[in-house]
Structures are given as C-alpha cells and as structure tokens.
Coordinates of N, CA and C in Angstrom, one line a residue:
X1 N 27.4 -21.8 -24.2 CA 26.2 -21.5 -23.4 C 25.0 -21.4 -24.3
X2 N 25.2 -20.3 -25.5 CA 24.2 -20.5 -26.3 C 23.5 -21.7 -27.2
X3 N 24.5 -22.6 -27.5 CA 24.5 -23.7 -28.2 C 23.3 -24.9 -27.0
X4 N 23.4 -25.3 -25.9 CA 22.6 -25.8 -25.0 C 21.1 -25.2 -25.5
X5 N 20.9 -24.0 -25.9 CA 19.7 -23.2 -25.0 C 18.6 -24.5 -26.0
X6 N 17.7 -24.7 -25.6 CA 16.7 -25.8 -27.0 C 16.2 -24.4 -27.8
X7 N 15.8 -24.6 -28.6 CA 15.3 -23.9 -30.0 C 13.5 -23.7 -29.5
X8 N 13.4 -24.6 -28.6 CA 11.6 -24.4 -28.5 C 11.8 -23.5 -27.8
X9 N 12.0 -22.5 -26.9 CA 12.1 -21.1 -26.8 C 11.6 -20.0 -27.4
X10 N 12.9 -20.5 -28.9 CA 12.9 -19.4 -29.7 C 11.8 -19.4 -31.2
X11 N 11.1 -21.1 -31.3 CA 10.1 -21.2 -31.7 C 8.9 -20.8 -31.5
X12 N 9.0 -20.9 -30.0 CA 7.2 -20.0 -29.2 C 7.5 -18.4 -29.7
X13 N 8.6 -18.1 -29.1 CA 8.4 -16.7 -29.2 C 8.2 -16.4 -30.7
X14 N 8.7 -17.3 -31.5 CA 8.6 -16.5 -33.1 C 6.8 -17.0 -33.7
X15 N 6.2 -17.7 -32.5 CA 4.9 -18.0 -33.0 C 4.1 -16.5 -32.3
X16 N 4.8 -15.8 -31.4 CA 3.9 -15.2 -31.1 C 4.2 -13.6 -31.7
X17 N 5.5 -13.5 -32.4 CA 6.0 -12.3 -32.7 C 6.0 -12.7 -35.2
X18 N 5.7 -13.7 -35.5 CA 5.7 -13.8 -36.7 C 4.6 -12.6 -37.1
X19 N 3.6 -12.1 -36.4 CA 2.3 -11.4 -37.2 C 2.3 -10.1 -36.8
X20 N 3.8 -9.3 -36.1 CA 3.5 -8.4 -36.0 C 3.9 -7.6 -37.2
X21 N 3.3 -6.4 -37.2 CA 3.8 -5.8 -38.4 C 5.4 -4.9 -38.8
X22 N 6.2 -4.8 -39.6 CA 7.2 -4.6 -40.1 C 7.9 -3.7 -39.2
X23 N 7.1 -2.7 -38.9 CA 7.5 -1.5 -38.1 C 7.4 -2.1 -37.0
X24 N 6.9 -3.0 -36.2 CA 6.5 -3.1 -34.9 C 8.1 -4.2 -34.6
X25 N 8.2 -5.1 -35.7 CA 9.6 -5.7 -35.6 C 10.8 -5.2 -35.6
X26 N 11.2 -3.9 -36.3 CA 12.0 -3.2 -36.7 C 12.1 -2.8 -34.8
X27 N 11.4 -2.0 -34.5 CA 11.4 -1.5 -32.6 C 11.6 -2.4 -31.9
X28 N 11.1 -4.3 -31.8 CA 11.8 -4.5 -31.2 C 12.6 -5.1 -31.7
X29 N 13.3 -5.2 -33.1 CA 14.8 -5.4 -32.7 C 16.1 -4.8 -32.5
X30 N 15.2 -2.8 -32.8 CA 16.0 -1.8 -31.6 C 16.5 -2.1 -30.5
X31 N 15.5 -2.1 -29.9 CA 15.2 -2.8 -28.1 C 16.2 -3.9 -27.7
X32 N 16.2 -5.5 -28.8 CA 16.7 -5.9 -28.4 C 18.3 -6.0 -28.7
X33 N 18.7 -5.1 -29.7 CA 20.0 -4.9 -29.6 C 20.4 -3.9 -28.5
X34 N 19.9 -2.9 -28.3 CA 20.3 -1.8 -27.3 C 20.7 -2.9 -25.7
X35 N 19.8 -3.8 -25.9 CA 19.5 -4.5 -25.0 C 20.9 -5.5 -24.8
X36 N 21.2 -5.5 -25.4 CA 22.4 -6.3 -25.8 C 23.5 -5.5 -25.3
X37 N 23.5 -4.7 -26.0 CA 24.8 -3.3 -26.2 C 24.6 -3.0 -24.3
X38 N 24.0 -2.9 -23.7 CA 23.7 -2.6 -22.3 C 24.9 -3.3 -21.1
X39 N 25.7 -3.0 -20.5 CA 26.6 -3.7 -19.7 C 26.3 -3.7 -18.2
X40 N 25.4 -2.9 -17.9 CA 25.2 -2.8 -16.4 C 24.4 -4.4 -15.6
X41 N 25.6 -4.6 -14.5 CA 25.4 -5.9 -14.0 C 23.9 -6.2 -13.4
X42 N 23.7 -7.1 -13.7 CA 22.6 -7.6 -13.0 C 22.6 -8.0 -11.5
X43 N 21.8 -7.0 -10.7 CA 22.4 -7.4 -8.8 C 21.1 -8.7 -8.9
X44 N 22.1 -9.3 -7.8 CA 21.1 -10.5 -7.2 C 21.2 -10.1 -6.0
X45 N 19.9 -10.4 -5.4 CA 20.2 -10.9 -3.5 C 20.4 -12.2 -3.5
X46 N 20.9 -12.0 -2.6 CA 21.5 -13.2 -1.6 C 20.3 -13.2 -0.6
X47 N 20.3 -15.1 -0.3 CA 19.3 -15.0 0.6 C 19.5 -14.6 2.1
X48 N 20.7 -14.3 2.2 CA 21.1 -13.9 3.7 C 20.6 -12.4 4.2
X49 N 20.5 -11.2 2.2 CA 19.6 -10.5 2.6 C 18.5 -10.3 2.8
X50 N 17.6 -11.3 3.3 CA 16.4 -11.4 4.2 C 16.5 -11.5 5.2
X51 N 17.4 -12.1 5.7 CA 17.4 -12.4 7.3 C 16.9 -11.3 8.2
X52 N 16.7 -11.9 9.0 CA 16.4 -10.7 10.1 C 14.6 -9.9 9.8
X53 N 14.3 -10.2 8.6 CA 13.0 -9.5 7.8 C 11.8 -10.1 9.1
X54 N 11.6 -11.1 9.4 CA 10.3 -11.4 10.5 C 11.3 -11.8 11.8
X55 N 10.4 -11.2 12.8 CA 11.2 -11.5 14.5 C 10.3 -12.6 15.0
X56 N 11.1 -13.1 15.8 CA 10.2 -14.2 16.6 C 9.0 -12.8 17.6
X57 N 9.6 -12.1 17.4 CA 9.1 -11.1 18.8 C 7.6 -10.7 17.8
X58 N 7.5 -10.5 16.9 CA 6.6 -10.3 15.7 C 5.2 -11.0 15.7
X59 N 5.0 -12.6 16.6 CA 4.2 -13.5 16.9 C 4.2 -13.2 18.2
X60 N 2.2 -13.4 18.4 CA 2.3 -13.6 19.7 C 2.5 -15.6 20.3
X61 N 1.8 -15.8 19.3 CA 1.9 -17.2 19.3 C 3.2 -18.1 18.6
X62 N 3.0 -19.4 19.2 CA 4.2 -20.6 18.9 C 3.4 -21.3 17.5
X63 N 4.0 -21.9 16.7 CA 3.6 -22.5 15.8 C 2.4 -23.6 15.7
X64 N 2.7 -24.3 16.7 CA 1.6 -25.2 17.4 C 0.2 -24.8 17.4
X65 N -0.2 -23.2 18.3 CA -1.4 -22.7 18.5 C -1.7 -21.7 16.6
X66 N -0.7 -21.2 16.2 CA -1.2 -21.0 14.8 C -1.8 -21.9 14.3
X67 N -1.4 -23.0 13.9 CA -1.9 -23.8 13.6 C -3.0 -24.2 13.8
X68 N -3.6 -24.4 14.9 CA -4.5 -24.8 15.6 C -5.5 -23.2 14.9
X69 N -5.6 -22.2 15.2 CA -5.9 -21.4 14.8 C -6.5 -21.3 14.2
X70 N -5.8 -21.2 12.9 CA -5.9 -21.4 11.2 C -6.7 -22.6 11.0
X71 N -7.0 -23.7 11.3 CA -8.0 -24.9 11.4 C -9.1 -24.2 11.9
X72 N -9.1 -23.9 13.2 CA -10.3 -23.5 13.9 C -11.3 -22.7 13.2
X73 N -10.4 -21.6 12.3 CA -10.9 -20.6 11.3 C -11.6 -20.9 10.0
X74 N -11.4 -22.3 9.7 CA -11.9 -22.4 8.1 C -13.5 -22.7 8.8
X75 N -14.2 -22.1 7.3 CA -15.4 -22.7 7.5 C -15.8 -23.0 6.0
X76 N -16.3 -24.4 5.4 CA -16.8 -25.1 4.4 C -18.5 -25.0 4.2
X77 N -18.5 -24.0 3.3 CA -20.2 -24.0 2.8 C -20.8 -25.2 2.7
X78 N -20.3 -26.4 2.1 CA -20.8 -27.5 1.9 C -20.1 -28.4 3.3
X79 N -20.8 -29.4 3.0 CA -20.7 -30.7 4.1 C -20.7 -31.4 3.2
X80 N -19.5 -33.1 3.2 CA -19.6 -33.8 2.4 C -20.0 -35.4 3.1
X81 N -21.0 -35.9 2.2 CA -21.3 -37.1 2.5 C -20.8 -38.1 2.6
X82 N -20.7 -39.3 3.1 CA -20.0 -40.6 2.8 C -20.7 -41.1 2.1
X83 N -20.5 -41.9 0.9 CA -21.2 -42.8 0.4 C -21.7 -44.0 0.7

C-alpha cells in the first residue's frame, strides 16, 4: 500500500514543513506518531444513511415549476450585445 503512495505528496509537504523550527518539528512528530499508535476505527457513512433526509412532502412544487422559478428569478446587471 505504502509502496504505490507517489513521493510528490511527501515532497509538498516537506516544502511546506522544511522551515519550521526544531521544536516546532519535534511536536509534530509527537502528534504524528501518537497519531499512528491511535487504533480507534475510522466510521464511515454509508450513503443509505441519508435517505429519508428531504421528503417529497418538503416541496411545494414538482421539479419542472422549480425550475422555471429559479430562471424567472435571476436578474443580470449587464445586457449583452451581439456583435
């Protein structure tokens, strides 16, 4: 897994972390070992836990008249000419 990762990654980040000072590297590579040593899983959602988040009952309107709506609504400071 590690072997894949590209090195330009780990090149940005060492352009952005080469000028901090001694002590400030020392903390984070506290951090990132603690960070390491850390076992608690990472939760994902699933996209099925959204479902149910917006109702159809939620709209008054059908997609058609939004639509139409949202058009009706813009207004352009400028007018553009044909050449």
């Amino acid at each position: 897994m590690y072997a894949n990762q590209p090195t330009v990654k780990v090149d940005t980040y060492w352009n952005f972390l080469k000028d901090l000072s001694g002590v400030e590297k020392l903390q984070l590579i506290a951090r990132l070992s603690s960070s390491l040593l850390d076992n608690t899983p990472i939760q994902q959602k699933a996209a099925s836990d959204f479902y149910g988040v917006w109702k159809d009952d939620d709209f008054y309107e059908d997609a058609d008249s939004m639509i139409d709506h949202i058009k009706s609504s813009r207004h352009f400071k400028d007018t553009i000419e044909a050449f």
